[in-house]
């Protein structure tokens, strides 16, 4: 809510309004962290996110599958130990943050589909796919 300040009186009224808003917010914060139960609920809200107004529940930290949880640890560790081995602290921190975001895209379904694609590349042909069954007679019958 940007109110144009045209003179000193407008400036003083805006300053008093902002000070009142600051006091309201500080009271709300102190009430939020007043009791141990309130502090505990704040910590739990990091790991568990309740359903929003639409009824959709956001995925919390522990609502992920095991592959996603492992990739959140293994991916930054692997990148920092291999590719970014001689990098500085800032680069390694940035790699850790980016890889944490990238690990959200790694899940069990993606790993299974990637494994199936790799298996299909190395899969040997079945007997139904041999040339003898596609209309070409075997050598023993041709002669």
N, CA, C and O atoms as a DFTB+ gen file, in Angstrom:
572 C
 N C O
     1  1       0.837      -1.155       0.000
     2  2       0.000       0.000       0.000
     3  2       0.897       1.237       0.000
     4  3       1.262       1.755       1.055
     5  1       1.237       1.690      -1.180
     6  2       2.101       2.848      -1.319
     7  2       1.258       4.114      -1.391
     8  3       0.533       4.348      -2.358
     9  1       1.371       4.906      -0.360
    10  2       0.673       6.187      -0.310
    11  2       1.675       7.253      -0.716
    12  3       2.763       7.334      -0.147
    13  1       1.316       8.071      -1.696
    14  2       2.285       9.096      -2.107
    15  2       2.503      10.112      -0.981
    16  3       1.560      10.623      -0.376
    17  1       3.759      10.373      -0.735
    18  2       4.131      11.326       0.301
    19  2       4.395      12.662      -0.389
    20  3       5.336      12.798      -1.170
    21  1       3.539      13.654      -0.082
    22  2       3.655      14.950      -0.758
    23  2       4.235      16.035       0.156
    24  3       4.801      17.020      -0.320
    25  1       4.090      15.848       1.453
    26  2       4.629      16.850       2.373
    27  2       5.066      16.164       3.660
    28  3       4.987      14.941       3.770
    29  1       5.513      16.925       4.608
    30  2       6.061      16.389       5.853
    31  2       4.992      15.709       6.706
    32  3       5.278      14.743       7.414
    33  1       3.761      16.216       6.637
    34  2       2.676      15.597       7.411
    35  2       2.352      14.196       6.892
    36  3       2.100      13.280       7.674
    37  1       2.360      14.037       5.561
    38  2       2.147      12.705       4.974
    39  2       3.261      11.755       5.390
    40  3       3.007      10.582       5.666
    41  1       4.484      12.249       5.436
    42  2       5.622      11.429       5.842
    43  2       5.492      10.995       7.292
    44  3       5.742       9.835       7.620
    45  1       5.103      11.915       8.159
    46  2       4.946      11.580       9.573
    47  2       3.814      10.575       9.788
    48  3       3.942       9.665      10.607
    49  1       2.717      10.733       9.062
    50  2       1.614       9.773       9.211
    51  2       2.004       8.390       8.685
    52  3       1.596       7.372       9.245
    53  1       2.787       8.356       7.615
    54  2       3.253       7.062       7.085
    55  2       4.220       6.404       8.057
    56  3       4.174       5.187       8.236
    57  1       5.088       7.175       8.684
    58  2       6.022       6.628       9.669
    59  2       5.260       6.066      10.862
    60  3       5.599       4.988      11.353
    61  1       4.248       6.767      11.335
    62  2       3.472       6.262      12.474
    63  2       2.675       5.021      12.089
    64  3       2.509       4.114      12.906
    65  1       2.182       4.972      10.861
    66  2       1.464       3.782      10.406
    67  2       2.400       2.576      10.353
    68  3       2.027       1.480      10.772
    69  1       3.608       2.775       9.842
    70  2       4.580       1.678       9.756
    71  2       5.043       1.225      11.140
    72  3       5.277       0.034      11.348
    73  1       5.177       2.145      12.083
    74  2       5.549       1.758      13.451
    75  2       4.445       0.934      14.103
    76  3       4.729      -0.026      14.819
    77  1       3.189       1.303      13.860
    78  2       2.066       0.511      14.379
    79  2       2.029      -0.880      13.767
    80  3       1.750      -1.864      14.453
    81  1       2.312      -0.957      12.479
    82  2       2.358      -2.253      11.796
    83  2       3.493      -3.111      12.341
    84  3       3.344      -4.323      12.498
    85  1       4.630      -2.478      12.629
    86  2       5.765      -3.204      13.207
    87  2       5.415      -3.769      14.579
    88  3       5.777      -4.904      14.891
    89  1       4.721      -2.997      15.393
    90  2       4.327      -3.467      16.717
    91  2       3.347      -4.632      16.626
    92  3       3.446      -5.585      17.398
    93  1       2.399      -4.564      15.689
    94  2       1.442      -5.665      15.513
    95  2       2.158      -6.950      15.107
    96  3       1.853      -8.028      15.617
    97  1       3.114      -6.824      14.182
    98  2       3.840      -8.006      13.729
    99  2       4.739      -8.566      14.824
   100  3       4.880      -9.784      14.933
   101  1       5.341      -7.721      15.624
   102  2       6.195      -8.229      16.712
   103  2       5.357      -8.940      17.770
   104  3       5.804      -9.935      18.340
   105  1       4.147      -8.446      18.043
   106  2       3.251      -9.126      18.984
   107  2       2.846     -10.491      18.433
   108  3       2.800     -11.476      19.171
   109  1       2.553     -10.545      17.139
   110  2       2.170     -11.822      16.522
   111  2       3.323     -12.818      16.579
   112  3       3.102     -14.007      16.809
   113  1       4.548     -12.348      16.373
   114  2       5.705     -13.246      16.435
   115  2       5.964     -13.748      17.856
   116  3       6.266     -14.925      18.050
   117  1       5.850     -12.883      18.827
   118  2       6.085     -13.329      20.199
   119  2       5.017     -14.323      20.646
   120  3       5.325     -15.244      21.403
   121  1       3.784     -14.167      20.204
   122  2       2.748     -15.134      20.538
   123  2       3.015     -16.462      19.850
   124  3       2.712     -17.520      20.402
   125  1       3.580     -16.418      18.651
   126  2       3.867     -17.655      17.920
   127  2       4.943     -18.475      18.617
   128  3       4.889     -19.705      18.599
   129  1       5.916     -17.814      19.228
   130  2       7.027     -18.517      19.860
   131  2       7.003     -18.404      21.374
   132  3       8.056     -18.489      22.007
   133  1       5.857     -18.218      21.963
   134  2       5.757     -18.028      23.404
   135  2       5.901     -19.353      24.160
   136  3       6.600     -19.398      25.172
   137  1       5.270     -20.414      23.706
   138  2       5.283     -21.672      24.457
   139  2       6.120     -22.718      23.717
   140  3       6.360     -22.598      22.516
   141  1       6.565     -23.756      24.458
   142  2       7.318     -24.834      23.800
   143  2       6.491     -25.564      22.737
   144  3       7.036     -26.028      21.735
   145  1       5.196     -25.664      22.953
   146  2       4.340     -26.307      21.957
   147  2       4.293     -25.531      20.655
   148  3       4.247     -26.117      19.573
   149  1       4.303     -24.205      20.765
   150  2       4.300     -23.370      19.568
   151  2       5.615     -23.497      18.816
   152  3       5.635     -23.518      17.586
   153  1       6.710     -23.582      19.554
   154  2       8.021     -23.763      18.913
   155  2       8.083     -25.129      18.244
   156  3       8.580     -25.251      17.125
   157  1       7.583     -26.153      18.921
   158  2       7.576     -27.494      18.347
   159  2       6.713     -27.558      17.084
   160  3       7.091     -28.207      16.109
   161  1       5.569     -26.896      17.100
   162  2       4.718     -26.912      15.903
   163  2       5.377     -26.170      14.754
   164  3       5.168     -26.525      13.594
   165  1       6.166     -25.151      15.050
   166  2       6.902     -24.448      13.998
   167  2       7.961     -25.356      13.385
   168  3       8.160     -25.355      12.170
   169  1       8.637     -26.128      14.227
   170  2       9.655     -27.053      13.721
   171  2       9.012     -28.172      12.919
   172  3       9.530     -28.557      11.871
   173  1       7.896     -28.696      13.394
   174  2       7.202     -29.772      12.678
   175  2       6.684     -29.282      11.338
   176  3       6.636     -30.048      10.376
   177  1       6.293     -28.011      11.261
   178  2       5.779     -27.487       9.993
   179  2       6.853     -27.467       8.908
   180  3       6.526     -27.377       7.725
   181  1       8.122     -27.548       9.287
   182  2       9.182     -27.645       8.287
   183  2       9.092     -28.988       7.572
   184  3       9.260     -29.047       6.354
   185  1       8.830     -30.064       8.307
   186  2       8.820     -31.399       7.740
   187  2       7.440     -31.833       7.261
   188  3       7.339     -32.655       6.350
   189  1       6.393     -31.306       7.844
   190  2       5.038     -31.704       7.487
   191  2       4.256     -30.461       7.092
   192  3       4.149     -29.510       7.865
   193  1       3.715     -30.478       5.890
   194  2       2.935     -29.344       5.430
   195  2       1.478     -29.770       5.352
   196  3       1.152     -30.691       4.602
   197  1       0.587     -29.124       6.110
   198  2      -0.825     -29.510       6.047
   199  2      -1.444     -29.114       4.716
   200  3      -0.844     -28.368       3.942
   201  1      -2.639     -29.613       4.453
   202  2      -3.326     -29.317       3.204
   203  2      -3.670     -27.833       3.137
   204  3      -4.011     -27.213       4.144
   205  1      -3.575     -27.278       1.928
   206  2      -3.910     -25.869       1.759
   207  2      -5.409     -25.712       1.527
   208  3      -6.157     -26.674       1.700
   209  1      -5.862     -24.533       1.142
   210  2      -7.292     -24.253       1.002
   211  2      -7.931     -25.088      -0.107
   212  3      -9.124     -25.385      -0.045
   213  1      -7.154     -25.467      -1.115
   214  2      -7.682     -26.273      -2.215
   215  2      -7.826     -27.741      -1.843
   216  3      -8.447     -28.504      -2.582
   217  1      -7.273     -28.142      -0.727
   218  2      -7.316     -29.536      -0.313
   219  2      -6.112     -30.324      -0.780
   220  3      -5.991     -31.509      -0.469
   221  1      -5.207     -29.681      -1.529
   222  2      -3.998     -30.356      -1.982
   223  2      -2.947     -30.272      -0.895
   224  3      -2.718     -29.217      -0.303
   225  1      -2.324     -31.388      -0.650
   226  2      -1.300     -31.436       0.381
   227  2       0.065     -31.348      -0.293
   228  3       0.371     -32.126      -1.196
   229  1       0.868     -30.413       0.144
   230  2       2.210     -30.290      -0.391
   231  2       3.073     -31.395       0.193
   232  3       2.897     -31.787       1.346
   233  1       4.000     -31.894      -0.600
   234  2       4.847     -32.985      -0.152
   235  2       5.849     -32.476       0.867
   236  3       6.586     -31.527       0.600
   237  1       5.880     -33.093       2.015
   238  2       6.844     -32.748       3.038
   239  2       8.137     -33.505       2.810
   240  3       8.271     -34.239       1.831
   241  1       9.088     -33.325       3.714
   242  2      10.391     -33.955       3.571
   243  2      10.280     -35.473       3.639
   244  3      10.931     -36.174       2.863
   245  1       9.472     -35.987       4.548
   246  2       9.384     -37.425       4.735
   247  2       8.288     -38.077       3.904
   248  3       8.076     -39.284       4.016
   249  1       7.587     -37.313       3.074
   250  2       6.560     -37.881       2.211
   251  2       7.125     -38.323       0.870
   252  3       6.362     -38.726      -0.009
   253  1       8.435     -38.261       0.688
   254  2       9.070     -38.651      -0.561
   255  2       9.418     -40.135      -0.517
   256  3       9.466     -40.747       0.550
   257  1       9.660     -40.700      -1.701
   258  2      10.087     -42.095      -1.729
   259  2      11.574     -42.188      -1.384
   260  3      12.264     -41.173      -1.292
   261  1      12.052     -43.403      -1.196
   262  2      13.410     -43.625      -0.695
   263  2      14.461     -43.156      -1.696
   264  3      15.530     -42.696      -1.295
   265  1      14.172     -43.266      -2.993
   266  2      15.136     -42.827      -4.003
   267  2      15.331     -41.316      -3.931
   268  3      16.455     -40.831      -4.056
   269  1      14.255     -40.577      -3.733
   270  2      14.365     -39.117      -3.617
   271  2      15.146     -38.724      -2.375
   272  3      15.971     -37.811      -2.419
   273  1      14.892     -39.407      -1.270
   274  2      15.615     -39.085      -0.041
   275  2      17.109     -39.373      -0.176
   276  3      17.940     -38.589       0.281
   277  1      17.444     -40.497      -0.803
   278  2      18.856     -40.845      -0.980
   279  2      19.523     -39.866      -1.942
   280  3      20.666     -39.467      -1.721
   281  1      18.820     -39.474      -3.012
   282  2      19.427     -38.567      -3.987
   283  2      19.681     -37.185      -3.397
   284  3      20.561     -36.466      -3.871
   285  1      18.930     -36.806      -2.377
   286  2      19.162     -35.510      -1.741
   287  2      20.509     -35.479      -1.019
   288  3      21.063     -34.402      -0.798
   289  1      21.040     -36.641      -0.650
   290  2      22.332     -36.712       0.028
   291  2      23.432     -37.107      -0.944
   292  3      24.512     -36.517      -0.940
   293  1      23.159     -38.106      -1.778
   294  2      24.194     -38.667      -2.643
   295  2      24.576     -37.719      -3.779
   296  3      25.758     -37.605      -4.107
   297  1      23.615     -37.047      -4.378
   298  2      23.898     -36.182      -5.522
   299  2      24.856     -35.039      -5.174
   300  3      25.848     -34.866      -5.881
   301  1      24.610     -34.249      -4.120
   302  2      25.584     -33.193      -3.808
   303  2      26.944     -33.744      -3.389
   304  3      27.982     -33.186      -3.743
   305  1      26.933     -34.828      -2.641
   306  2      28.190     -35.424      -2.186
   307  2      29.017     -35.897      -3.380
   308  3      30.222     -35.655      -3.444
   309  1      28.361     -36.572      -4.325
   310  2      29.065     -37.086      -5.500
   311  2      29.602     -35.953      -6.361
   312  3      30.748     -36.010      -6.806
   313  1      28.807     -34.942      -6.600
   314  2      29.267     -33.819      -7.418
   315  2      30.436     -33.093      -6.774
   316  3      31.389     -32.722      -7.460
   317  1      30.375     -32.889      -5.471
   318  2      31.456     -32.178      -4.794
   319  2      32.730     -33.008      -4.688
   320  3      33.821     -32.444      -4.600
   321  1      32.618     -34.328      -4.695
   322  2      33.812     -35.171      -4.601
   323  2      34.411     -35.502      -5.964
   324  3      35.565     -35.923      -6.037
   325  1      33.650     -35.321      -7.049
   326  2      34.175     -35.678      -8.370
   327  2      34.412     -34.442      -9.231
   328  3      35.559     -34.040      -9.430
   329  1      33.372     -33.849      -9.731
   330  2      33.501     -32.755     -10.692
   331  2      34.048     -31.493     -10.038
   332  3      34.935     -30.846     -10.594
   333  1      33.535     -31.138      -8.876
   334  2      33.923     -29.900      -8.216
   335  2      34.891     -30.156      -7.060
   336  3      34.766     -29.542      -6.000
   337  1      35.850     -31.055      -7.258
   338  2      36.763     -31.458      -6.196
   339  2      37.629     -30.298      -5.707
   340  3      37.770     -30.107      -4.499
   341  1      38.204     -29.531      -6.611
   342  2      39.119     -28.458      -6.214
   343  2      38.433     -27.096      -6.175
   344  3      39.101     -26.064      -6.233
   345  1      37.134     -27.087      -6.081
   346  2      36.398     -25.828      -6.036
   347  2      36.402     -25.259      -4.622
   348  3      36.714     -25.947      -3.650
   349  1      36.052     -24.000      -4.542
   350  2      36.016     -23.324      -3.252
   351  2      34.715     -23.585      -2.509
   352  3      33.828     -24.294      -2.984
   353  1      34.636     -22.998      -1.350
   354  2      33.490     -23.184      -0.457
   355  2      32.204     -22.662      -1.088
   356  3      31.161     -23.309      -0.991
   357  1      32.268     -21.514      -1.724
   358  2      31.061     -20.909      -2.301
   359  2      30.531     -21.760      -3.441
   360  3      29.323     -21.977      -3.536
   361  1      31.412     -22.246      -4.309
   362  2      30.975     -23.085      -5.433
   363  2      30.369     -24.379      -4.914
   364  3      29.342     -24.825      -5.425
   365  1      30.983     -24.987      -3.916
   366  2      30.450     -26.233      -3.364
   367  2      29.098     -26.013      -2.693
   368  3      28.221     -26.875      -2.763
   369  1      28.929     -24.871      -2.049
   370  2      27.637     -24.554      -1.441
   371  2      26.571     -24.373      -2.507
   372  3      25.455     -24.873      -2.365
   373  1      26.909     -23.659      -3.577
   374  2      25.960     -23.469      -4.675
   375  2      25.613     -24.794      -5.349
   376  3      24.456     -25.029      -5.698
   377  1      26.601     -25.651      -5.533
   378  2      26.342     -26.974      -6.109
   379  2      25.407     -27.761      -5.199
   380  3      24.504     -28.445      -5.681
   381  1      25.616     -27.670      -3.899
   382  2      24.736     -28.359      -2.957
   383  2      23.312     -27.862      -3.039
   384  3      22.375     -28.661      -3.033
   385  1      23.130     -26.542      -3.116
   386  2      21.783     -25.986      -3.205
   387  2      21.093     -26.360      -4.517
   388  3      19.921     -26.738      -4.523
   389  1      21.820     -26.253      -5.615
   390  2      21.225     -26.585      -6.916
   391  2      20.908     -28.071      -7.009
   392  3      19.868     -28.456      -7.542
   393  1      21.795     -28.894      -6.497
   394  2      21.537     -30.335      -6.570
   395  2      20.398     -30.745      -5.645
   396  3      19.717     -31.731      -5.927
   397  1      20.169     -30.026      -4.557
   398  2      19.009     -30.301      -3.709
   399  2      17.726     -30.038      -4.480
   400  3      16.772     -30.810      -4.387
   401  1      17.700     -28.952      -5.241
   402  2      16.526     -28.647      -6.058
   403  2      16.380     -29.668      -7.180
   404  3      15.264     -30.073      -7.507
   405  1      17.490     -30.086      -7.771
   406  2      17.432     -31.064      -8.857
   407  2      17.002     -32.430      -8.353
   408  3      16.406     -33.205      -9.101
   409  1      17.295     -32.735      -7.106
   410  2      16.929     -34.053      -6.583
   411  2      15.420     -34.190      -6.414
   412  3      14.924     -35.304      -6.249
   413  1      14.682     -33.086      -6.451
   414  2      13.221     -33.182      -6.404
   415  2      12.667     -33.861      -7.646
   416  3      11.580     -34.438      -7.609
   417  1      13.413     -33.795      -8.751
   418  2      12.958     -34.408      -9.990
   419  2      13.335     -35.883     -10.072
   420  3      12.835     -36.602     -10.938
   421  1      14.202     -36.335      -9.190
   422  2      14.620     -37.735      -9.182
   423  2      13.695     -38.487      -8.238
   424  3      13.682     -38.231      -7.034
   425  1      12.923     -39.415      -8.788
   426  2      12.059     -40.231      -7.946
   427  2      12.121     -41.675      -8.419
   428  3      12.808     -41.989      -9.392
   429  1      11.414     -42.539      -7.740
   430  2      11.483     -43.972      -8.026
   431  2      10.971     -44.297      -9.425
   432  3      11.538     -45.149     -10.108
   433  1       9.907     -43.627      -9.855
   434  2       9.358     -43.898     -11.185
   435  2      10.347     -43.533     -12.284
   436  3      10.463     -44.252     -13.276
   437  1      11.056     -42.431     -12.118
   438  2      12.020     -42.006     -13.117
   439  2      13.186     -42.977     -13.193
   440  3      13.664     -43.278     -14.287
   441  1      13.651     -43.469     -12.059
   442  2      14.761     -44.422     -12.037
   443  2      14.339     -45.749     -12.674
   444  3      15.116     -46.356     -13.411
   445  1      13.119     -46.201     -12.395
   446  2      12.632     -47.457     -12.964
   447  2      12.491     -47.330     -14.480
   448  3      12.866     -48.250     -15.208
   449  1      11.960     -46.214     -14.967
   450  2      11.809     -46.045     -16.411
   451  2      13.170     -45.953     -17.102
   452  3      13.342     -46.472     -18.205
   453  1      14.141     -45.292     -16.455
   454  2      15.484     -45.220     -17.007
   455  2      16.129     -46.614     -17.047
   456  3      16.815     -46.956     -18.010
   457  1      15.907     -47.402     -16.009
   458  2      16.444     -48.764     -15.964
   459  2      15.814     -49.624     -17.059
   460  3      16.510     -50.412     -17.699
   461  1      14.519     -49.484     -17.281
   462  2      13.852     -50.252     -18.336
   463  2      14.379     -49.876     -19.711
   464  3      14.539     -50.750     -20.564
   465  1      14.650     -48.613     -19.947
   466  2      15.215     -48.182     -21.231
   467  2      16.604     -48.756     -21.428
   468  3      16.952     -49.192     -22.525
   469  1      17.397     -48.758     -20.367
   470  2      18.746     -49.323     -20.474
   471  2      18.689     -50.824     -20.728
   472  3      19.482     -51.354     -21.505
   473  1      17.746     -51.514     -20.071
   474  2      17.613     -52.955     -20.300
   475  2      17.183     -53.244     -21.722
   476  3      17.649     -54.215     -22.320
   477  1      16.307     -52.426     -22.276
   478  2      15.836     -52.674     -23.637
   479  2      16.942     -52.470     -24.662
   480  3      16.897     -53.077     -25.732
   481  1      17.933     -51.636     -24.369
   482  2      19.045     -51.455     -25.291
   483  2      19.938     -52.695     -25.347
   484  3      20.465     -53.036     -26.406
   485  1      20.104     -53.358     -24.223
   486  2      20.998     -54.508     -24.147
   487  2      20.267     -55.840     -24.202
   488  3      20.885     -56.898     -24.079
   489  1      18.978     -55.792     -24.384
   490  2      18.185     -57.013     -24.387
   491  2      18.444     -57.779     -25.689
   492  3      18.424     -57.193     -26.771
   493  1      18.687     -59.093     -25.580
   494  2      18.922     -59.902     -26.779
   495  2      17.600     -60.174     -27.471
   496  3      16.536     -60.093     -26.856
   497  1      17.673     -60.490     -28.732
   498  2      16.459     -60.755     -29.487
   499  2      15.853     -62.078     -29.052
   500  3      16.568     -63.046     -28.792
   501  1      14.556     -62.111     -28.978
   502  2      13.866     -63.346     -28.617
   503  2      13.760     -64.224     -29.851
   504  3      13.942     -63.727     -30.962
   505  1      13.470     -65.519     -29.700
   506  2      13.383     -66.408     -30.871
   507  2      12.307     -65.979     -31.875
   508  3      12.429     -66.301     -33.057
   509  1      11.276     -65.277     -31.456
   510  2      10.236     -64.844     -32.386
   511  2      10.731     -63.761     -33.328
   512  3      10.117     -63.541     -34.372
   513  1      11.816     -63.077     -32.998
   514  2      12.307     -61.983     -33.809
   515  2      13.432     -62.410     -34.743
   516  3      13.981     -61.559     -35.443
   517  1      13.803     -63.695     -34.787
   518  2      14.868     -64.158     -35.663
   519  2      14.379     -64.174     -37.101
   520  3      13.174     -64.285     -37.325
   521  1      15.272     -64.066     -38.091
   522  2      14.856     -64.024     -39.492
   523  2      14.113     -65.278     -39.947
   524  3      13.328     -65.197     -40.892
   525  1      14.330     -66.454     -39.304
   526  2      13.655     -67.685     -39.717
   527  2      12.151     -67.577     -39.537
   528  3      11.403     -68.212     -40.281
   529  1      11.698     -66.818     -38.602
   530  2      10.283     -66.687     -38.333
   531  2       9.653     -65.499     -39.047
   532  3       8.470     -65.218     -38.856
   533  1      10.421     -64.809     -39.857
   534  2       9.886     -63.666     -40.574
   535  2       9.770     -63.952     -42.062
   536  3       9.795     -63.019     -42.864
   537  1       9.647     -65.181     -42.443
   538  2       9.431     -65.513     -43.834
   539  2      10.661     -66.002     -44.559
   540  3      10.550     -66.426     -45.709
   541  1      11.813     -65.964     -43.955
   542  2      13.030     -66.453     -44.593
   543  2      13.239     -67.889     -44.154
   544  3      13.375     -68.137     -42.956
   545  1      13.270     -68.831     -45.056
   546  2      13.421     -70.242     -44.639
   547  2      14.815     -70.508     -44.113
   548  3      15.765     -69.865     -44.558
   549  1      14.969     -71.430     -43.185
   550  2      16.290     -71.796     -42.703
   551  2      17.113     -72.410     -43.822
   552  3      16.563     -72.858     -44.828
   553  1      18.436     -72.433     -43.651
   554  2      19.323     -72.949     -44.681
   555  2      19.088     -74.409     -44.974
   556  3      19.239     -74.830     -46.121
   557  1      18.723     -75.200     -43.981
   558  2      18.533     -76.640     -44.190
   559  2      17.330     -76.900     -45.085
   560  3      17.344     -77.886     -45.822
   561  1      16.317     -76.091     -45.063
   562  2      15.143     -76.300     -45.905
   563  2      15.328     -75.739     -47.307
   564  3      14.669     -76.184     -48.247
   565  1      16.213     -74.773     -47.452
   566  2      16.396     -74.143     -48.763
   567  2      17.136     -75.049     -49.716
   568  3      16.907     -74.944     -50.921
   569  1      18.003     -75.926     -49.268
   570  2      18.797     -76.765     -50.155
   571  2      18.265     -78.121     -50.234
   572  3      18.820     -78.961     -50.942
